[in-house]
């Protein structure tokens, strides 16, 4: 076949090949049916399931630690549990200046209860939200008033120079 032998209304050009319109229509129908089949057979996306969370019965435990840093602060924690969900323990710190806070707590079927002992400045004994707070702040003296530095000795006084008159 030669291009000039075919009527223009009956040809379809695709990458320098000549196809008849009925063949192109058939290929388009097959591609359309394949696309519809792919869409209809596609499964909806389901997020991967990583399994269920296993429930473990509480185990009795007892642990603690104490640390000292290079600033002179000591921190500690001690905690134990009885294996039935009741936990009690304490944690706290003491710094180089003597500021100290110790929290003793119990967590059981009645909730979390804490007893705090501190000597931090600005605290007072209050008992908010089921917490006992025993404050004994350190009394810090007010800083001395600033004064400009004064010389430790009397500055020498010199008489003005006197020049002879000629």
mmCIF file of C-alpha atoms in Angstrom, residues 36-147:
data_model
loop_
_atom_site.group_PDB
_atom_site.id
_atom_site.type_symbol
_atom_site.label_atom_id
_atom_site.label_comp_id
_atom_site.label_asym_id
_atom_site.label_seq_id
_atom_site.Cartn_x
_atom_site.Cartn_y
_atom_site.Cartn_z
ATOM 1 C CA UNK A 36 -11.506 -0.996 33.314
ATOM 2 C CA UNK A 37 -10.654 -4.552 34.362
ATOM 3 C CA UNK A 38 -7.542 -3.335 36.209
ATOM 4 C CA UNK A 39 -9.543 -0.668 38.043
ATOM 5 C CA UNK A 40 -12.377 -3.041 38.960
ATOM 6 C CA UNK A 41 -10.007 -5.736 40.241
ATOM 7 C CA UNK A 42 -7.922 -3.313 42.296
ATOM 8 C CA UNK A 43 -8.246 -3.811 46.037
ATOM 9 C CA UNK A 44 -8.676 -0.869 48.381
ATOM 10 C CA UNK A 45 -5.545 0.124 50.337
ATOM 11 C CA UNK A 46 -5.370 -1.333 53.779
ATOM 12 C CA UNK A 47 -2.732 -0.093 56.199
ATOM 13 C CA UNK A 48 -0.381 -2.857 57.302
ATOM 14 C CA UNK A 49 -1.373 -4.561 60.512
ATOM 15 C CA UNK A 50 1.497 -4.943 62.935
ATOM 16 C CA UNK A 51 -0.284 -7.362 65.187
ATOM 17 C CA UNK A 52 -1.952 -6.791 68.485
ATOM 18 C CA UNK A 53 -0.425 -5.457 71.638
ATOM 19 C CA UNK A 54 0.231 -8.227 74.049
ATOM 20 C CA UNK A 55 -0.959 -7.756 77.614
ATOM 21 C CA UNK A 56 1.515 -8.799 80.245
ATOM 22 C CA UNK A 57 0.658 -9.230 83.886
ATOM 23 C CA UNK A 58 2.461 -6.774 86.192
ATOM 24 C CA UNK A 59 5.690 -8.173 87.621
ATOM 25 C CA UNK A 60 7.193 -7.223 90.979
ATOM 26 C CA UNK A 61 10.199 -4.941 90.571
ATOM 27 C CA UNK A 62 12.642 -2.868 92.566
ATOM 28 C CA UNK A 63 15.195 -0.436 91.142
ATOM 29 C CA UNK A 64 17.028 2.741 91.981
ATOM 30 C CA UNK A 65 19.938 4.959 91.046
ATOM 31 C CA UNK A 66 21.911 7.958 92.271
ATOM 32 C CA UNK A 67 24.008 10.309 90.126
ATOM 33 C CA UNK A 68 26.433 13.145 90.783
ATOM 34 C CA UNK A 69 27.247 15.653 88.049
ATOM 35 C CA UNK A 70 30.227 17.983 87.678
ATOM 36 C CA UNK A 71 28.206 20.928 89.079
ATOM 37 C CA UNK A 72 27.823 19.209 92.455
ATOM 38 C CA UNK A 73 24.158 18.229 91.970
ATOM 39 C CA UNK A 74 23.019 14.847 93.242
ATOM 40 C CA UNK A 75 19.885 13.253 91.771
ATOM 41 C CA UNK A 76 18.293 9.983 92.801
ATOM 42 C CA UNK A 77 15.315 7.742 92.211
ATOM 43 C CA UNK A 78 14.096 4.590 93.944
ATOM 44 C CA UNK A 79 10.934 2.719 93.004
ATOM 45 C CA UNK A 80 9.338 -0.654 93.670
ATOM 46 C CA UNK A 81 6.147 -2.391 92.619
ATOM 47 C CA UNK A 82 4.328 -5.319 94.197
ATOM 48 C CA UNK A 83 3.139 -7.020 90.976
ATOM 49 C CA UNK A 84 -0.502 -6.037 91.480
ATOM 50 C CA UNK A 85 -0.281 -2.547 89.999
ATOM 51 C CA UNK A 86 0.734 -0.744 93.196
ATOM 52 C CA UNK A 87 3.926 1.306 92.920
ATOM 53 C CA UNK A 88 5.731 3.396 95.504
ATOM 54 C CA UNK A 89 8.966 5.269 95.367
ATOM 55 C CA UNK A 90 10.844 8.508 95.722
ATOM 56 C CA UNK A 91 13.005 10.801 93.649
ATOM 57 C CA UNK A 92 14.767 14.091 94.194
ATOM 58 C CA UNK A 93 17.882 16.193 93.975
ATOM 59 C CA UNK A 94 20.233 18.265 96.075
ATOM 60 C CA UNK A 95 22.439 20.953 94.568
ATOM 61 C CA UNK A 96 25.717 22.493 95.649
ATOM 62 C CA UNK A 97 23.936 25.411 97.406
ATOM 63 C CA UNK A 98 21.960 23.082 99.684
ATOM 64 C CA UNK A 99 18.653 23.392 97.793
ATOM 65 C CA UNK A 100 16.893 20.057 98.121
ATOM 66 C CA UNK A 101 13.653 18.488 96.895
ATOM 67 C CA UNK A 102 12.449 14.978 97.752
ATOM 68 C CA UNK A 103 9.208 13.551 96.360
ATOM 69 C CA UNK A 104 7.807 10.388 97.923
ATOM 70 C CA UNK A 105 4.863 8.940 96.019
ATOM 71 C CA UNK A 106 2.388 6.075 95.898
ATOM 72 C CA UNK A 107 0.402 5.010 92.839
ATOM 73 C CA UNK A 108 -2.296 2.409 93.441
ATOM 74 C CA UNK A 109 -6.020 1.823 93.030
ATOM 75 C CA UNK A 110 -6.659 5.145 94.832
ATOM 76 C CA UNK A 111 -4.599 7.159 92.315
ATOM 77 C CA UNK A 112 -1.292 8.968 92.470
ATOM 78 C CA UNK A 113 -0.390 10.634 95.760
ATOM 79 C CA UNK A 114 2.802 12.588 96.364
ATOM 80 C CA UNK A 115 4.469 13.973 99.462
ATOM 81 C CA UNK A 116 6.993 16.712 98.600
ATOM 82 C CA UNK A 117 9.646 17.999 100.987
ATOM 83 C CA UNK A 118 11.645 21.000 99.804
ATOM 84 C CA UNK A 119 13.625 23.989 100.978
ATOM 85 C CA UNK A 120 13.491 25.858 97.666
ATOM 86 C CA UNK A 121 13.085 29.638 97.937
ATOM 87 C CA UNK A 122 9.623 30.930 97.082
ATOM 88 C CA UNK A 123 7.706 27.813 98.091
ATOM 89 C CA UNK A 124 5.120 27.586 100.791
ATOM 90 C CA UNK A 125 3.244 24.662 102.294
ATOM 91 C CA UNK A 126 0.164 24.092 100.148
ATOM 92 C CA UNK A 127 -1.656 20.888 99.306
ATOM 93 C CA UNK A 128 -3.024 21.076 95.752
ATOM 94 C CA UNK A 129 -4.407 18.080 93.830
ATOM 95 C CA UNK A 130 -3.859 15.337 96.397
ATOM 96 C CA UNK A 131 -0.232 16.389 96.993
ATOM 97 C CA UNK A 132 1.268 17.167 100.392
ATOM 98 C CA UNK A 133 3.856 19.931 100.139
ATOM 99 C CA UNK A 134 6.131 20.592 103.122
ATOM 100 C CA UNK A 135 8.139 23.719 102.331
ATOM 101 C CA UNK A 136 10.893 25.085 104.517
ATOM 102 C CA UNK A 137 12.577 27.614 102.227
ATOM 103 C CA UNK A 138 16.125 28.696 102.871
ATOM 104 C CA UNK A 139 16.250 32.284 104.109
ATOM 105 C CA UNK A 140 18.554 34.318 101.928
ATOM 106 C CA UNK A 141 19.744 37.727 103.164
ATOM 107 C CA UNK A 142 19.029 40.667 100.895
ATOM 108 C CA UNK A 143 22.057 41.698 98.884
ATOM 109 C CA UNK A 144 23.988 44.718 100.110
ATOM 110 C CA UNK A 145 23.266 48.014 98.409
ATOM 111 C CA UNK A 146 25.735 48.919 95.697
ATOM 112 C CA UNK A 147 28.024 51.897 96.211
#
